[in-house]
CSV table of C-alpha atoms in Angstrom, one decimal:
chain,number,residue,atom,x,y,z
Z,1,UNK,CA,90.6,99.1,133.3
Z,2,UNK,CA,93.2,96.4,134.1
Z,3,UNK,CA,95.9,97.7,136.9
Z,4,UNK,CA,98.1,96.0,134.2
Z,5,UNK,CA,97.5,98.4,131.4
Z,6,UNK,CA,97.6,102.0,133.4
Z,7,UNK,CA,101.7,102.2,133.9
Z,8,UNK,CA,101.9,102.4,130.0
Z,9,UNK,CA,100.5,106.1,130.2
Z,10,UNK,CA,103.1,106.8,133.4
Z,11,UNK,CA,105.9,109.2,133.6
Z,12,UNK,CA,108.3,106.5,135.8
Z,13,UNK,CA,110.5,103.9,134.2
Z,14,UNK,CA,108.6,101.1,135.0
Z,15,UNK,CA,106.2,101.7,132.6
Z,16,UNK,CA,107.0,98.4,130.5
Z,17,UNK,CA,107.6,96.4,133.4
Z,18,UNK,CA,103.9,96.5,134.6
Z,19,UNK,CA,103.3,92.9,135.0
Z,20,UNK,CA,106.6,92.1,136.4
Z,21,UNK,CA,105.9,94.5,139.3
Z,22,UNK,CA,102.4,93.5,140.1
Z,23,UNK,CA,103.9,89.1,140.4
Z,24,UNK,CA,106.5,91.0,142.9
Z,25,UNK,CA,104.0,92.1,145.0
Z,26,UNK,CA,105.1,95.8,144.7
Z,27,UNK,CA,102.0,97.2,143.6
Z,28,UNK,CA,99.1,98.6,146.0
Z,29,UNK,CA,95.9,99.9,145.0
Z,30,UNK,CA,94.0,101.8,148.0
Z,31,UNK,CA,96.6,100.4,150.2
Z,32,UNK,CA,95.7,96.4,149.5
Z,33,UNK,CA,98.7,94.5,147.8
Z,34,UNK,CA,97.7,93.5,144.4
Z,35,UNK,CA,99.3,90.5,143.2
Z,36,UNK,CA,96.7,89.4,140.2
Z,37,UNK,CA,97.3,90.9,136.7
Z,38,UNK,CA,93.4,90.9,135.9
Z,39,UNK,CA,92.9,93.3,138.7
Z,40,UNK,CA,90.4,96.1,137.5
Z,41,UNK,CA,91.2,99.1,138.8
Z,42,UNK,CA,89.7,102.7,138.1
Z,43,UNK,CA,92.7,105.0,137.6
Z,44,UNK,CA,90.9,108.9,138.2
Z,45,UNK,CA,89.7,107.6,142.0
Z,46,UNK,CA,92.0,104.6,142.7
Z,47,UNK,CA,95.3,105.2,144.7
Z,48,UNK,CA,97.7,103.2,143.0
Z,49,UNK,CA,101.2,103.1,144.4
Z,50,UNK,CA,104.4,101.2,143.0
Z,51,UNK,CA,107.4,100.3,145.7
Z,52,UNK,CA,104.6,102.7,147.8
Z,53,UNK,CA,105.5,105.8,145.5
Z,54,UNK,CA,102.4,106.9,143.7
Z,55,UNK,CA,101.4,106.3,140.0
Z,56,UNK,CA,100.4,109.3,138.4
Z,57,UNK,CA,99.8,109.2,134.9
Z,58,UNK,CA,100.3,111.4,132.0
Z,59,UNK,CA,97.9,114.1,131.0
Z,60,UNK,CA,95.9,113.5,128.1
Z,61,UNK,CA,96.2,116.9,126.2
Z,62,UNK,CA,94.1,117.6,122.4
Z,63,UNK,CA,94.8,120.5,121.2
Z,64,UNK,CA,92.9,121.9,117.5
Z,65,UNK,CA,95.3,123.8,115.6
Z,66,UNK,CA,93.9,126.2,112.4
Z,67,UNK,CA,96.9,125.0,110.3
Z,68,UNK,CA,98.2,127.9,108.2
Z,69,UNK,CA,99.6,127.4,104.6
Z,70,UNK,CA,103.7,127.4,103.5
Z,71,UNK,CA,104.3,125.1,107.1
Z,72,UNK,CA,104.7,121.3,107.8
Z,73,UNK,CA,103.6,119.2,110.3
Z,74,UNK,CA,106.8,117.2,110.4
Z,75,UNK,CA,108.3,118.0,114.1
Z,76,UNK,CA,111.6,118.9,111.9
Z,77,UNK,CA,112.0,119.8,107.8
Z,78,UNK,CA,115.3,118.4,106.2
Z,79,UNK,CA,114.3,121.7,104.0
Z,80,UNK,CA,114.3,123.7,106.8
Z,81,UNK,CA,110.4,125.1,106.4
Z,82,UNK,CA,108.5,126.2,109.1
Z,83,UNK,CA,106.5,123.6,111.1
Z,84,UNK,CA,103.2,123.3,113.0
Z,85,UNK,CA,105.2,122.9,116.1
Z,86,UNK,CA,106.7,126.4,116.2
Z,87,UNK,CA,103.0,127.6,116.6
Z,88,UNK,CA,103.3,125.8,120.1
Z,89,UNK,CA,104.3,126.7,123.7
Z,90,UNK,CA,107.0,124.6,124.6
Z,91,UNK,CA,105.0,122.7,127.3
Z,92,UNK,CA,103.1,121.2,124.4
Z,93,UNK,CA,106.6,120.3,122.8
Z,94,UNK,CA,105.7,115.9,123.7
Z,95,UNK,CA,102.5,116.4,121.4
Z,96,UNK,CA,102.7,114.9,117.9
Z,97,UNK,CA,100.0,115.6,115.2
Z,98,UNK,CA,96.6,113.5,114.2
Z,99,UNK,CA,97.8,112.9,110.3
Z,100,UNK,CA,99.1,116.0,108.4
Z,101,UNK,CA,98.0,118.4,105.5
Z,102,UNK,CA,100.3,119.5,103.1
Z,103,UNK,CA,102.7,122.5,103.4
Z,104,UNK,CA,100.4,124.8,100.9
Z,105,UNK,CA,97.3,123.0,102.5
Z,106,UNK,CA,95.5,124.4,105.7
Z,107,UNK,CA,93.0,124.3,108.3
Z,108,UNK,CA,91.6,121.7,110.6
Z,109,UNK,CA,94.2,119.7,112.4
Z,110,UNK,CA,94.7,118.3,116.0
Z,111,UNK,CA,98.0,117.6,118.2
Z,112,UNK,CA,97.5,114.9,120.9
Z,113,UNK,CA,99.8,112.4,123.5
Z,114,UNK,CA,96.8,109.7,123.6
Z,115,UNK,CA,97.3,107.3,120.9
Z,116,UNK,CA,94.1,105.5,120.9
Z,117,UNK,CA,92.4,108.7,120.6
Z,118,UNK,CA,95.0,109.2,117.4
Z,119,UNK,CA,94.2,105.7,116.2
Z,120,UNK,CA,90.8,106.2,116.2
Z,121,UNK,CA,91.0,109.8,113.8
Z,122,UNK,CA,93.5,108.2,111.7
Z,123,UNK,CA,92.6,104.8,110.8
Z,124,UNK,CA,90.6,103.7,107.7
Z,125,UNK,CA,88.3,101.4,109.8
Z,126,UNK,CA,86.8,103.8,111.9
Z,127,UNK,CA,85.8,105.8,108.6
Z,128,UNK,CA,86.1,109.5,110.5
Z,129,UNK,CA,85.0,112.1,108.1
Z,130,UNK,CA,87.1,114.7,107.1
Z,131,UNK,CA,85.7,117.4,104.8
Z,132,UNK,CA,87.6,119.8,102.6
Z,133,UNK,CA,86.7,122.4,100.4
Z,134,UNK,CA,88.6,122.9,97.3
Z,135,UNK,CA,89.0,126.0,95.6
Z,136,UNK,CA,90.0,125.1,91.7
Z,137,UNK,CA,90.9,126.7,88.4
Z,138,UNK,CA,88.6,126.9,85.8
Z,139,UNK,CA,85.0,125.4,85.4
Z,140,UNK,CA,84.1,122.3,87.6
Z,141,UNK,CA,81.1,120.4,87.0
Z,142,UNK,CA,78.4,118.4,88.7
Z,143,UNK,CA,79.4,115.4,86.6
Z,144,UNK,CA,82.9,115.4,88.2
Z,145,UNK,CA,81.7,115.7,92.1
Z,146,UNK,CA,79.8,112.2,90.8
Z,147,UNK,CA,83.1,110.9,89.7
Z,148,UNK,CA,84.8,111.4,92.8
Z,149,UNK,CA,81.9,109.5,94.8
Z,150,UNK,CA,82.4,106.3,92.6
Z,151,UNK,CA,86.1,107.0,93.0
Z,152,UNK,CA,88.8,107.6,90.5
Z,153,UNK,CA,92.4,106.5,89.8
Z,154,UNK,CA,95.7,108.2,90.0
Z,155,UNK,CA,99.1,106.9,89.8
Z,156,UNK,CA,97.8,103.2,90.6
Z,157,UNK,CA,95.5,104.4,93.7
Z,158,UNK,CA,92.1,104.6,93.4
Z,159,UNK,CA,90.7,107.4,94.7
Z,160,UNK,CA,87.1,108.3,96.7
Z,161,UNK,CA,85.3,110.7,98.2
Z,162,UNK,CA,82.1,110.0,101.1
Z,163,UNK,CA,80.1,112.9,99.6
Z,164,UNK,CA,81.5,115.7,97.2
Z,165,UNK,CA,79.0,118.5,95.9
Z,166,UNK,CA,79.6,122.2,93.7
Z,167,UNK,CA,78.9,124.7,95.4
Z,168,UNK,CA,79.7,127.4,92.5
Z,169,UNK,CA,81.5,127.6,89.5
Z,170,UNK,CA,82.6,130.0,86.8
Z,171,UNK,CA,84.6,129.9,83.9
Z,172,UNK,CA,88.1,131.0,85.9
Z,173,UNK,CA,87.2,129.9,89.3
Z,174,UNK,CA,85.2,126.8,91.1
Z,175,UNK,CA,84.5,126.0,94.8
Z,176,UNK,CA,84.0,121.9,95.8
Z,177,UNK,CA,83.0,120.7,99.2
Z,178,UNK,CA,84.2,117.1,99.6
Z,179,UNK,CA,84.2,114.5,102.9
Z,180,UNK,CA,86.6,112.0,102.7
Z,181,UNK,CA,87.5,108.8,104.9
Z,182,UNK,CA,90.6,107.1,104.5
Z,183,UNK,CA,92.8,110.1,104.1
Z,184,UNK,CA,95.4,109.4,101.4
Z,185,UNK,CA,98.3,111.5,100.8
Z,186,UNK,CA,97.4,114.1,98.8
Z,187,UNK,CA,94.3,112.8,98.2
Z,188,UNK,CA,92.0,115.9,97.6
Z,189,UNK,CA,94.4,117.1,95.0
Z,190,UNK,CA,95.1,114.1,93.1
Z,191,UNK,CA,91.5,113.3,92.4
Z,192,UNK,CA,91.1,116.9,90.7
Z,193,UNK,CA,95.1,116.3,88.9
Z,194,UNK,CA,93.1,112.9,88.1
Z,195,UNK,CA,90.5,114.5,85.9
Z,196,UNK,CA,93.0,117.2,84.4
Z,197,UNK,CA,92.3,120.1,87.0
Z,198,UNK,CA,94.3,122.1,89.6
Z,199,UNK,CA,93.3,123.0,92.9
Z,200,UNK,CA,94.1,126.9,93.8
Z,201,UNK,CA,93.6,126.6,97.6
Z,202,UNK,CA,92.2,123.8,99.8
Z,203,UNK,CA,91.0,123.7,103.5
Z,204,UNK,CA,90.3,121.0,105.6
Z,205,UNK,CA,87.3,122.6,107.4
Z,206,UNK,CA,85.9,119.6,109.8
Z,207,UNK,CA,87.0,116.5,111.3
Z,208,UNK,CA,84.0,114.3,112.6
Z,209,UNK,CA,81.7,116.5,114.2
Z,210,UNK,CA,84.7,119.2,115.2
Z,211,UNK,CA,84.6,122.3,112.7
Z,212,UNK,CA,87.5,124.6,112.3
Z,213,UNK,CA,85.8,127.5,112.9
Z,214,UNK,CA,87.1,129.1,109.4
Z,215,UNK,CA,84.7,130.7,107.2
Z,216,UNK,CA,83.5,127.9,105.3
Z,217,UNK,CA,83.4,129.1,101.3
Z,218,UNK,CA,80.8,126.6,101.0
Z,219,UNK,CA,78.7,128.0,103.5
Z,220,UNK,CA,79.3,131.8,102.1
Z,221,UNK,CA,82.0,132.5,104.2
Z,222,UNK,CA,85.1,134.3,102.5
């Protein structure tokens, strides 16, 4: 990694002065005066010191949080509902959540302080799966979970799900598995409003390879 990039995760103040430090000859790395912003340092096993105090640099802390329903994931709630955060010691109190789920929706979600590790949950262009399954009124069919794979429209967005299969259905009740990608607001429960049906309860049960560890109704869990 270049020495230039390692102060942005660092506690001290001259965090966004990196560069400016290193042309002033004020940065050492294993006690040899580093004057060259291309410098590659490694910053577990490298000493770095600044004005010869040492550089330490944040923690990285991920936590996975089983989201319960009836909270937000705002940090504060101009309605004054109960948010994800509250579930939190307070040394955890600089994390900030990876996306949201809605306040009846739950399961599956993770607090960080690393933005690229953030970035790369979050944005469309890494296309990290998230799968949900959908508890909803009435009688779903197979024709419907086909819909949602060649995508659907709703209040101008279109609308698509990775993979969506039934897993059972009965004339008051019906239980969907679908893996989405680009992570939408609402986006579950729009495509279902899209095709004139309501979702009951849904659960985000798996982020990439990272499973909640609920009982997944779509593996016979309850």
């Amino acid at each position: 990694m270049r020495l230039s990039k390692i102060p942005r995760g660092c506690r001290r103040r001259f965090a966004a002065r990196a560069e400016q430090f290193i042309l002033e000859g004020r940065v050492e790395v294993n006690g040899h005066l580093i004057r060259q912003l291309g410098t590659k340092v490694d910053p577990v096993h490298d000493k770095i010191r600044v004005d010869g105090k040492p550089v330490r640099t944040k923690r990285k802390l991920y936590v996975a949080l089983n989201k319960p329903i009836r909270c937000v994931c705002s940090r504060k709630d101009e309605l004054d509902r109960p948010t994800i955060y509250e579930l939190l010691p307070k040394e955890w109190d600089n994390l900030y959540s990876v996306g949201r789920l809605d306040y009846d929706t739950e399961g599956l979600i993770f607090l960080t302080n690393d933005g690229q590790f953030a970035l790369r949950l979050t944005h469309p262009r890494y296309e990290v799966s998230k799968k949900y399954v959908a508890t909803v009124e009435g009688r779903v069919d197979h024709e419907m979970m086909q819909l949602f794979t060649r995508g659907v429209f709703h209040e101008g967005d279109r609308l698509k799900a990775k993979r969506a299969r039934l897993v059972s259905a009965t004339k008051s009740v019906s239980v969907a598995e679908l893996e989405l990608t680009e992570g939408k607001n609402r986006e579950v429960r729009r495509m279902f409003e899209s095709q004139g049906a309501t979702v009951k309860r849904l659960q985000r049960v798996q982020i990439g390879k990272i499973s909640s560890g609920i009982k997944n109704p779509a593996n016979g869990g309850h």
